[in-house]
CSV table of C-alpha atoms in Angstrom, one decimal:
chain,number,residue,atom,x,y,z
A,459,UNK,CA,-34.2,-11.5,-41.9
A,460,UNK,CA,-37.4,-13.6,-42.2
A,461,UNK,CA,-40.8,-12.0,-41.8
A,462,UNK,CA,-41.4,-14.3,-38.7
A,463,UNK,CA,-38.3,-12.8,-37.0
A,464,UNK,CA,-39.4,-9.2,-37.9
A,465,UNK,CA,-42.7,-9.9,-36.2
A,466,UNK,CA,-41.0,-11.4,-33.2
A,467,UNK,CA,-38.6,-8.5,-32.4
A,468,UNK,CA,-41.3,-6.0,-31.5
A,469,UNK,CA,-42.9,-8.5,-29.1
A,470,UNK,CA,-39.5,-9.1,-27.4
A,471,UNK,CA,-38.7,-5.4,-26.9
A,472,UNK,CA,-40.9,-4.9,-23.8
A,473,UNK,CA,-39.3,-8.0,-22.2
A,474,UNK,CA,-35.8,-6.6,-23.0
A,475,UNK,CA,-36.7,-3.2,-21.5
A,476,UNK,CA,-38.2,-4.9,-18.4
A,477,UNK,CA,-35.1,-7.0,-17.9
A,478,UNK,CA,-32.8,-4.0,-18.2
A,479,UNK,CA,-35.1,-1.9,-15.9
A,480,UNK,CA,-35.2,-4.7,-13.3
A,481,UNK,CA,-31.4,-5.1,-13.4
A,482,UNK,CA,-31.0,-1.4,-12.9
A,483,UNK,CA,-33.5,-1.3,-10.0
A,484,UNK,CA,-31.8,-4.3,-8.4
A,485,UNK,CA,-28.3,-2.8,-8.7
A,486,UNK,CA,-29.6,0.6,-7.4
A,487,UNK,CA,-31.2,-1.0,-4.3
A,488,UNK,CA,-29.4,0.1,-1.1
A,489,UNK,CA,-27.5,-3.1,-0.3
A,490,UNK,CA,-24.9,-1.2,1.8
A,491,UNK,CA,-27.2,-0.5,4.7
A,492,UNK,CA,-26.1,1.7,7.5
A,493,UNK,CA,-22.4,1.7,8.6
A,494,UNK,CA,-21.9,2.0,12.4
A,495,UNK,CA,-20.0,5.0,13.7
A,496,UNK,CA,-17.9,4.4,16.8
A,497,UNK,CA,-14.7,5.6,18.5
A,498,UNK,CA,-11.4,3.8,17.5
A,499,UNK,CA,-10.3,0.9,19.6
A,500,UNK,CA,-6.7,-0.1,20.6
A,501,UNK,CA,-6.0,-3.6,19.4
A,502,UNK,CA,-2.6,-3.9,21.0
A,503,UNK,CA,0.5,-2.0,22.2
A,504,UNK,CA,4.0,-2.8,23.3
A,505,UNK,CA,6.8,-0.6,24.6
A,506,UNK,CA,10.5,-1.1,25.3
A,507,UNK,CA,13.7,0.9,25.8
A,508,UNK,CA,17.2,-0.5,26.0
A,509,UNK,CA,19.8,-2.3,24.0
A,510,UNK,CA,18.5,-3.0,20.5
A,511,UNK,CA,18.8,-6.1,18.4
A,512,UNK,CA,17.8,-6.7,14.8
A,513,UNK,CA,17.8,-9.4,12.2
A,514,UNK,CA,17.1,-9.1,8.5
A,515,UNK,CA,16.4,-11.3,5.5
A,516,UNK,CA,15.5,-11.2,1.8
A,517,UNK,CA,13.4,-14.0,0.2
A,518,UNK,CA,12.1,-14.1,-3.4
A,519,UNK,CA,8.4,-13.9,-4.1
A,520,UNK,CA,8.1,-16.6,-6.8
A,521,UNK,CA,5.0,-15.9,-8.9
A,522,UNK,CA,2.9,-18.8,-10.2
A,523,UNK,CA,3.7,-18.2,-13.9
A,524,UNK,CA,2.0,-17.4,-16.2
A,525,UNK,CA,0.6,-14.6,-14.1
A,526,UNK,CA,-1.1,-11.3,-14.6
A,527,UNK,CA,0.9,-8.1,-14.3
A,528,UNK,CA,-0.8,-5.9,-11.7
A,529,UNK,CA,-1.0,-2.1,-11.6
A,530,UNK,CA,-3.7,-0.9,-14.0
A,531,UNK,CA,-7.2,-1.7,-15.3
A,532,UNK,CA,-7.9,-4.2,-18.1
A,533,UNK,CA,-6.6,-5.2,-20.5
A,534,UNK,CA,-3.5,-6.4,-18.5
A,535,UNK,CA,-0.5,-8.3,-19.9
A,536,UNK,CA,0.3,-11.8,-18.7
A,537,UNK,CA,3.9,-12.6,-17.8
A,538,UNK,CA,5.9,-15.8,-18.0
A,539,UNK,CA,9.0,-14.5,-16.3
A,540,UNK,CA,10.3,-11.8,-14.0
A,541,UNK,CA,13.3,-9.5,-14.2
A,542,UNK,CA,14.2,-8.7,-11.5
A,543,UNK,CA,12.3,-11.2,-9.3
A,544,UNK,CA,10.1,-9.6,-6.7
A,545,UNK,CA,11.3,-9.9,-3.1
A,546,UNK,CA,10.1,-10.0,0.4
A,547,UNK,CA,12.5,-8.0,2.7
A,548,UNK,CA,12.0,-8.2,6.4
A,549,UNK,CA,13.6,-6.8,9.5
A,550,UNK,CA,12.8,-8.0,13.1
A,551,UNK,CA,13.5,-5.5,15.9
A,552,UNK,CA,14.0,-6.6,19.5
A,553,UNK,CA,14.4,-4.7,22.8
A,554,UNK,CA,13.9,-6.5,26.1
A,555,UNK,CA,10.9,-8.8,25.8
A,556,UNK,CA,9.5,-6.9,22.8
A,557,UNK,CA,9.9,-8.0,19.2
A,558,UNK,CA,8.3,-6.3,16.2
A,559,UNK,CA,8.6,-7.5,12.6
A,560,UNK,CA,8.4,-5.4,9.5
A,561,UNK,CA,8.2,-6.9,6.0
A,562,UNK,CA,8.1,-5.1,2.7
A,563,UNK,CA,6.7,-6.9,-0.3
A,564,UNK,CA,7.4,-5.8,-3.8
A,565,UNK,CA,3.7,-5.9,-4.7
A,566,UNK,CA,1.2,-3.3,-5.8
A,567,UNK,CA,-0.7,-3.5,-2.4
A,568,UNK,CA,-1.3,-5.7,0.6
A,569,UNK,CA,-5.0,-6.5,1.2
A,570,UNK,CA,-6.3,-7.1,4.8
A,571,UNK,CA,-6.6,-10.9,4.2
A,572,UNK,CA,-3.0,-11.2,3.1
A,573,UNK,CA,-1.8,-9.3,6.2
A,574,UNK,CA,-3.9,-11.4,8.5
A,575,UNK,CA,-2.6,-14.6,7.0
A,576,UNK,CA,1.0,-13.5,7.4
A,577,UNK,CA,0.4,-12.6,11.0
A,578,UNK,CA,-1.3,-16.0,11.6
A,579,UNK,CA,1.6,-18.0,10.1
A,580,UNK,CA,4.2,-16.1,12.0
A,581,UNK,CA,2.4,-16.4,15.4
A,582,UNK,CA,5.0,-18.8,16.6
A,583,UNK,CA,7.9,-16.4,16.2
A,584,UNK,CA,7.2,-14.5,19.4
A,585,UNK,CA,6.5,-11.2,17.6
A,586,UNK,CA,4.3,-8.8,19.5
A,587,UNK,CA,3.7,-6.8,16.3
A,588,UNK,CA,3.9,-7.6,12.5
A,589,UNK,CA,3.8,-4.8,9.9
A,590,UNK,CA,3.3,-5.7,6.3
A,591,UNK,CA,3.9,-3.0,3.6
A,592,UNK,CA,3.9,-2.8,-0.2
A,593,UNK,CA,6.6,-1.2,-2.2
A,594,UNK,CA,3.8,-0.5,-4.8
A,595,UNK,CA,5.4,-1.3,-8.2
A,596,UNK,CA,2.7,-1.2,-10.9
A,597,UNK,CA,4.5,-4.0,-12.8
A,598,UNK,CA,4.7,-6.8,-10.2
A,599,UNK,CA,2.5,-9.9,-10.3
A,600,UNK,CA,-1.2,-9.8,-9.3
A,601,UNK,CA,-4.0,-12.2,-8.4
A,602,UNK,CA,-3.7,-12.1,-4.6
A,603,UNK,CA,-6.7,-9.9,-3.7
A,604,UNK,CA,-10.2,-11.4,-3.5
A,605,UNK,CA,-12.0,-8.0,-3.6
A,606,UNK,CA,-13.8,-7.3,-6.8
A,607,UNK,CA,-12.9,-3.7,-6.9
A,608,UNK,CA,-9.2,-4.6,-6.7
A,609,UNK,CA,-9.5,-7.4,-9.3
A,610,UNK,CA,-11.1,-4.9,-11.7
A,611,UNK,CA,-8.9,-1.8,-10.9
A,612,UNK,CA,-5.5,-3.3,-10.5
A,613,UNK,CA,-4.6,-6.8,-9.3
A,614,UNK,CA,-6.5,-9.0,-11.8
A,615,UNK,CA,-8.5,-12.2,-11.2
A,616,UNK,CA,-7.9,-13.8,-7.8
A,617,UNK,CA,-5.8,-16.9,-7.7
A,618,UNK,CA,-5.1,-18.9,-4.5
A,619,UNK,CA,-1.6,-19.8,-5.7
A,620,UNK,CA,-0.7,-16.1,-6.2
A,621,UNK,CA,-1.9,-15.3,-2.7
A,622,UNK,CA,0.1,-18.3,-1.4
A,623,UNK,CA,3.3,-17.1,-3.1
A,624,UNK,CA,3.0,-13.7,-1.4
A,625,UNK,CA,2.2,-15.1,2.0
A,626,UNK,CA,5.0,-17.8,1.9
A,627,UNK,CA,7.6,-15.2,0.9
A,628,UNK,CA,6.6,-12.8,3.6
A,629,UNK,CA,6.4,-15.5,6.3
A,630,UNK,CA,9.8,-17.0,5.4
A,631,UNK,CA,11.5,-13.6,5.3
A,632,UNK,CA,10.2,-12.8,8.8
A,633,UNK,CA,11.2,-16.3,10.1
A,634,UNK,CA,14.8,-15.9,8.8
A,635,UNK,CA,15.0,-12.3,10.1
A,636,UNK,CA,13.9,-13.5,13.6
A,637,UNK,CA,16.5,-16.2,13.6
A,638,UNK,CA,19.3,-13.7,12.9
A,639,UNK,CA,18.9,-11.3,15.8
A,640,UNK,CA,22.1,-9.5,16.7
A,641,UNK,CA,23.0,-6.4,18.7
A,642,UNK,CA,22.8,-3.3,16.6
A,643,UNK,CA,23.1,0.5,16.9
A,644,UNK,CA,20.6,2.8,15.3
A,645,UNK,CA,21.6,5.6,13.0
A,646,UNK,CA,19.2,8.1,11.4
A,647,UNK,CA,19.7,10.6,8.6
A,648,UNK,CA,17.5,12.8,6.3
A,649,UNK,CA,18.0,14.5,3.0
A,650,UNK,CA,15.7,15.9,0.3
A,651,UNK,CA,15.7,16.6,-3.4
A,652,UNK,CA,12.5,18.2,-4.8
A,653,UNK,CA,13.7,17.8,-8.4
A,654,UNK,CA,13.2,14.0,-8.2
A,655,UNK,CA,9.4,14.1,-7.8
A,656,UNK,CA,6.3,16.1,-8.8
A,657,UNK,CA,2.6,16.3,-7.9
A,658,UNK,CA,0.5,14.6,-10.5
A,659,UNK,CA,-2.8,16.0,-9.3
A,660,UNK,CA,-2.2,19.4,-7.7
A,661,UNK,CA,-2.5,19.9,-3.9
A,662,UNK,CA,0.5,20.2,-1.7
A,663,UNK,CA,3.8,19.7,-3.5
A,664,UNK,CA,6.1,16.8,-2.5
A,665,UNK,CA,9.5,17.9,-1.3
A,666,UNK,CA,11.5,14.8,-2.2
A,667,UNK,CA,12.3,14.0,1.4
A,668,UNK,CA,14.1,10.8,2.3
A,669,UNK,CA,14.5,9.3,5.8
A,670,UNK,CA,17.3,6.8,6.2
A,671,UNK,CA,17.6,4.5,9.3
A,672,UNK,CA,20.6,2.1,9.5
A,673,UNK,CA,20.7,-0.8,11.9
A,674,UNK,CA,24.4,-1.4,12.2
A,675,UNK,CA,25.9,-4.6,13.7
A,676,UNK,CA,29.5,-5.4,14.7
A,677,UNK,CA,30.4,-6.6,11.2
A,678,UNK,CA,28.5,-3.9,9.2
A,679,UNK,CA,24.9,-2.9,8.3
A,680,UNK,CA,22.3,-5.5,9.2
A,681,UNK,CA,19.4,-3.5,7.6
A,682,UNK,CA,18.6,-0.2,6.1
A,683,UNK,CA,15.1,1.5,6.0
A,684,UNK,CA,14.6,4.1,3.3
A,685,UNK,CA,11.3,6.1,3.5
A,686,UNK,CA,10.6,7.9,0.2
A,687,UNK,CA,7.5,8.6,-1.8
A,688,UNK,CA,7.2,8.3,-5.5
A,689,UNK,CA,4.8,6.2,-7.6
A,690,UNK,CA,6.6,3.2,-9.2
A,691,UNK,CA,4.9,3.7,-12.6
A,692,UNK,CA,8.0,4.2,-14.8
A,693,UNK,CA,7.6,0.9,-16.8
A,694,UNK,CA,5.2,0.7,-19.7
A,695,UNK,CA,1.8,-0.8,-18.7
A,696,UNK,CA,1.7,-3.2,-21.6
A,697,UNK,CA,5.0,-4.8,-20.8
A,698,UNK,CA,4.5,-8.6,-20.4
A,699,UNK,CA,7.1,-9.0,-17.7
A,700,UNK,CA,7.0,-9.0,-13.9
A,701,UNK,CA,9.2,-6.2,-12.7
A,702,UNK,CA,9.8,-4.3,-9.5
A,703,UNK,CA,10.4,-0.9,-11.0
A,704,UNK,CA,12.6,1.6,-9.1
A,705,UNK,CA,12.0,0.3,-5.5
A,706,UNK,CA,13.4,-3.2,-6.4
A,707,UNK,CA,16.4,-1.7,-8.2
A,708,UNK,CA,17.1,0.7,-5.4
A,709,UNK,CA,17.1,-2.1,-2.8
A,710,UNK,CA,19.5,-4.1,-5.0
A,711,UNK,CA,21.9,-1.1,-5.4
A,712,UNK,CA,21.9,-0.4,-1.6
A,713,UNK,CA,22.5,-4.1,-0.8
A,714,UNK,CA,25.7,-4.1,-2.7
A,715,UNK,CA,27.1,-2.4,0.4
A,716,UNK,CA,25.8,-5.1,2.7
A,717,UNK,CA,22.7,-5.8,4.7
A,718,UNK,CA,19.1,-5.8,3.6
A,719,UNK,CA,17.4,-2.6,2.4
A,720,UNK,CA,13.6,-2.1,2.8
A,721,UNK,CA,12.1,0.6,0.6
A,722,UNK,CA,9.0,2.1,2.3
A,723,UNK,CA,6.5,4.3,0.6
A,724,UNK,CA,5.6,7.6,2.4
A,725,UNK,CA,2.8,10.0,1.3
A,726,UNK,CA,2.8,8.6,-2.2
A,727,UNK,CA,-0.9,9.4,-3.2
A,728,UNK,CA,-0.2,12.3,-5.5
A,729,UNK,CA,3.6,11.9,-6.1
A,730,UNK,CA,5.1,10.9,-9.4
A,731,UNK,CA,8.6,10.5,-10.6
A,732,UNK,CA,10.0,13.5,-12.5
A,733,UNK,CA,13.6,12.4,-13.0
A,734,UNK,CA,15.4,9.7,-15.0
A,735,UNK,CA,17.3,9.2,-18.2
A,736,UNK,CA,16.2,6.8,-20.9
A,737,UNK,CA,12.9,4.8,-21.1
A,738,UNK,CA,11.4,1.8,-19.4
A,739,UNK,CA,13.8,-0.3,-17.3
A,740,UNK,CA,16.7,2.0,-18.1
A,741,UNK,CA,14.8,5.0,-16.6
A,742,UNK,CA,13.8,2.9,-13.6
A,743,UNK,CA,17.5,2.1,-12.9
A,744,UNK,CA,18.4,5.8,-13.5
A,745,UNK,CA,15.9,6.9,-10.9
A,746,UNK,CA,16.9,4.2,-8.4
A,747,UNK,CA,20.5,5.5,-8.7
A,748,UNK,CA,19.4,9.1,-8.1
A,749,UNK,CA,17.5,8.0,-4.9
A,750,UNK,CA,20.5,5.9,-3.8
A,751,UNK,CA,22.6,9.0,-4.2
A,752,UNK,CA,20.1,11.0,-2.1
A,753,UNK,CA,20.4,8.2,0.6
A,754,UNK,CA,24.1,8.7,0.7
A,755,UNK,CA,23.5,12.4,1.3
A,756,UNK,CA,21.3,11.5,4.3
A,757,UNK,CA,24.4,10.8,6.4
A,758,UNK,CA,23.2,8.7,9.4
A,759,UNK,CA,24.1,9.8,12.9
A,760,UNK,CA,23.8,7.8,16.1
A,761,UNK,CA,20.3,8.0,17.5
A,762,UNK,CA,20.0,9.4,21.0
A,763,UNK,CA,17.1,7.1,21.8
A,764,UNK,CA,16.7,3.3,21.6
A,765,UNK,CA,13.0,3.3,22.1
A,766,UNK,CA,10.9,0.5,20.4
A,767,UNK,CA,7.1,0.7,20.5
A,768,UNK,CA,4.2,-0.4,18.4
A,769,UNK,CA,0.4,0.1,18.5
A,770,UNK,CA,-2.5,-1.0,16.4
A,771,UNK,CA,-5.9,0.7,16.4
A,772,UNK,CA,-9.2,-0.5,14.8
A,773,UNK,CA,-11.1,2.3,13.0
A,774,UNK,CA,-14.7,2.2,11.9
A,775,UNK,CA,-14.8,3.3,8.2
A,776,UNK,CA,-17.4,5.6,6.7
A,777,UNK,CA,-19.8,4.2,4.1
A,778,UNK,CA,-18.2,4.0,0.6
A,779,UNK,CA,-19.1,6.8,-1.7
A,780,UNK,CA,-18.9,6.4,-5.5
A,781,UNK,CA,-20.2,9.8,-6.4
A,782,UNK,CA,-16.9,11.0,-7.9
A,783,UNK,CA,-16.1,7.7,-9.6
A,784,UNK,CA,-19.2,6.9,-11.7
A,785,UNK,CA,-22.0,8.9,-13.5
A,786,UNK,CA,-24.8,10.2,-11.3
A,787,UNK,CA,-27.4,7.8,-12.7
A,788,UNK,CA,-25.2,4.8,-11.5
A,789,UNK,CA,-24.3,6.3,-8.1
A,790,UNK,CA,-26.3,3.7,-6.1
A,791,UNK,CA,-24.9,0.8,-8.1
A,792,UNK,CA,-21.4,2.2,-7.7
A,793,UNK,CA,-21.9,2.5,-3.9
A,794,UNK,CA,-23.1,-1.1,-3.8
A,795,UNK,CA,-20.1,-2.3,-5.7
A,796,UNK,CA,-17.7,-0.5,-3.4
A,797,UNK,CA,-19.6,-1.8,-0.3
A,798,UNK,CA,-19.2,-5.4,-1.5
A,799,UNK,CA,-15.4,-4.9,-1.7
A,800,UNK,CA,-14.9,-2.9,1.5
A,801,UNK,CA,-14.4,-3.9,5.1
A,802,UNK,CA,-16.3,-1.9,7.6
A,803,UNK,CA,-13.2,-1.4,9.7
A,804,UNK,CA,-9.5,-0.7,9.0
A,805,UNK,CA,-6.3,-0.6,11.0
A,806,UNK,CA,-4.1,2.4,11.8
A,807,UNK,CA,-0.8,1.8,13.4
A,808,UNK,CA,2.1,3.6,15.1
A,809,UNK,CA,5.7,2.5,15.2
A,810,UNK,CA,8.5,4.1,17.3
A,811,UNK,CA,12.1,3.3,16.5
A,812,UNK,CA,14.5,5.6,18.4
A,813,UNK,CA,13.7,9.1,17.3
A,814,UNK,CA,11.4,8.0,14.5
A,815,UNK,CA,7.7,8.1,15.3
A,816,UNK,CA,5.9,6.8,12.3
A,817,UNK,CA,2.2,6.5,11.4
A,818,UNK,CA,1.1,3.4,9.4
A,819,UNK,CA,-1.7,4.1,6.9
A,820,UNK,CA,-3.5,1.3,5.0
A,821,UNK,CA,-3.7,3.2,1.7
A,822,UNK,CA,-2.2,5.9,-0.4
A,823,UNK,CA,-2.2,9.2,1.5
A,824,UNK,CA,-1.5,12.3,-0.5
A,825,UNK,CA,1.1,14.9,0.7
A,826,UNK,CA,-1.7,17.0,2.0
A,827,UNK,CA,-3.4,14.2,3.9
A,828,UNK,CA,-0.1,13.0,5.4
A,829,UNK,CA,0.6,16.6,6.5
A,830,UNK,CA,-2.7,16.7,8.4
A,831,UNK,CA,-1.9,13.4,10.1
A,832,UNK,CA,1.5,14.7,11.1
A,833,UNK,CA,0.1,18.0,12.4
A,834,UNK,CA,-2.5,16.3,14.7
A,835,UNK,CA,-0.2,13.5,16.1
A,836,UNK,CA,3.3,15.0,16.0
A,837,UNK,CA,4.6,12.1,14.0
A,838,UNK,CA,8.0,12.4,12.3
A,839,UNK,CA,6.7,10.7,9.2
A,840,UNK,CA,3.9,8.6,7.5
A,841,UNK,CA,4.2,5.2,5.9
A,842,UNK,CA,1.6,4.4,3.3
A,843,UNK,CA,0.4,1.1,2.0
A,844,UNK,CA,0.8,-0.5,5.4
A,845,UNK,CA,-1.3,-3.3,6.9
A,846,UNK,CA,-4.1,-3.3,4.4
A,847,UNK,CA,-5.4,-1.2,1.5
A,848,UNK,CA,-8.5,1.0,1.4
A,849,UNK,CA,-7.4,3.1,-1.6
A,850,UNK,CA,-6.4,6.7,-1.8
A,851,UNK,CA,-6.6,9.1,1.2
A,852,UNK,CA,-7.1,12.8,0.2
A,853,UNK,CA,-7.9,15.9,2.3
A,854,UNK,CA,-11.6,16.6,3.0
A,855,UNK,CA,-11.4,19.9,1.2
A,856,UNK,CA,-10.1,18.2,-2.0
A,857,UNK,CA,-12.8,15.5,-1.8
A,858,UNK,CA,-15.6,18.0,-1.3
A,859,UNK,CA,-14.5,19.9,-4.4
A,860,UNK,CA,-13.5,16.8,-6.4
A,861,UNK,CA,-9.9,17.9,-6.8
A,862,UNK,CA,-6.5,16.2,-6.3
A,863,UNK,CA,-6.8,12.5,-5.9
A,864,UNK,CA,-10.5,12.7,-4.9
A,865,UNK,CA,-11.5,10.9,-8.1
A,866,UNK,CA,-9.7,7.8,-6.9
A,867,UNK,CA,-10.9,7.8,-3.3
A,868,UNK,CA,-13.5,5.1,-2.5
A,869,UNK,CA,-15.0,7.0,0.6
A,870,UNK,CA,-16.4,10.4,1.2
A,871,UNK,CA,-14.7,13.5,2.7
A,872,UNK,CA,-15.0,12.2,6.3
A,873,UNK,CA,-12.4,9.4,5.7
A,874,UNK,CA,-9.3,11.4,6.7
A,875,UNK,CA,-11.0,12.5,9.9
A,876,UNK,CA,-11.8,8.9,10.8
A,877,UNK,CA,-8.3,7.8,10.1
A,878,UNK,CA,-7.0,10.8,11.9
A,879,UNK,CA,-8.9,9.9,15.1
A,880,UNK,CA,-7.3,6.4,14.8
A,881,UNK,CA,-3.9,8.0,14.3
A,882,UNK,CA,-4.4,10.1,17.4
A,883,UNK,CA,-5.1,7.0,19.5
A,884,UNK,CA,-2.3,4.9,18.0
A,885,UNK,CA,0.2,7.8,18.6
A,886,UNK,CA,-0.8,8.0,22.2
A,887,UNK,CA,-0.7,4.3,22.7
A,888,UNK,CA,2.7,4.0,21.2
A,889,UNK,CA,4.0,6.9,23.3
A,890,UNK,CA,4.7,9.6,20.6
A,891,UNK,CA,6.5,12.6,22.0
A,892,UNK,CA,3.9,15.2,23.0
């Protein structure tokens, strides 16, 4: 190093320190502001009871290859093919003048903007309600979420063509399902096998419960809904291949018997797979076969009710809280980063299908959080990853003590209470049994 450069470095040091200090001060400024607190508001509700019709469809979600594999933080692999191809599976339910569509996408999550676009493009189908859910494989394609926290934590850099692929598949599946309405009977069954799953972060233990709803037409099953909770994280995270993990394989196995099978995640927040032979894709298939066997044990019986109802509620979210996610010296900057990626409101929903009274949560509720929502509303079950994504939802006690999945939650301990108030209102609007 020349003597001139050695003399220059000390003179630059104050400038470097000043730049770093200014950047820290700027990042630590309270850009979030105050977040308004208010009571939840009903966005819409529909009710019907009588003869039930249903139509179902399955449409491939064709990724814009090469595409990032979503599910984990960087570095992420890039894939040029898929095996199996991700799917959009939809069922449209109709009773009287009421039509409600439910579409499950084999994606990591469904952001608010994606849900809104699917609803906008299906507005001409005469649906009074549209529910969009994610099967949650940590090995499907990414690139469809504009929020920086999602791009960093799981879905990769936003691409318009990736978002379009998801929206087109969901829209087309709903369109085809709506065109295939036929009279059906509703059958419901339940079974459980605790050995299939485990808690990965303490808290209340999962019981491996599976709820099965069959919509049966004159010529066989039209659609089957399987509600079961387990993180689809079986496949290696460095695998350069788009894959649907156990949910996609489970749907394929069930569809060999006819109809379209939608796999719906329940209180998945702290639930991991604890069963399966082999490694990678072999283990994913093994687990799918085990869950399919459990579905067979959930022998469906004719439902005594043919109710169909749906309600949506707008909930004001608390201010994001990064205190458990980042070091204390960067807390303010962390809060600002989360605020920039968070909507100030979210949507809670309630769906009634015969005897099933289901809460729809836009995130990953833990077993404990789901149990609290059930206790306060009387719901028969909880669907996670539905109609948006705000991250993990843990109990207030766990968040206050930084236990369980609290280290993954983007909001403070009041989050579950806010969502619970919205769940109360949605349950009443949908007519849950008192």
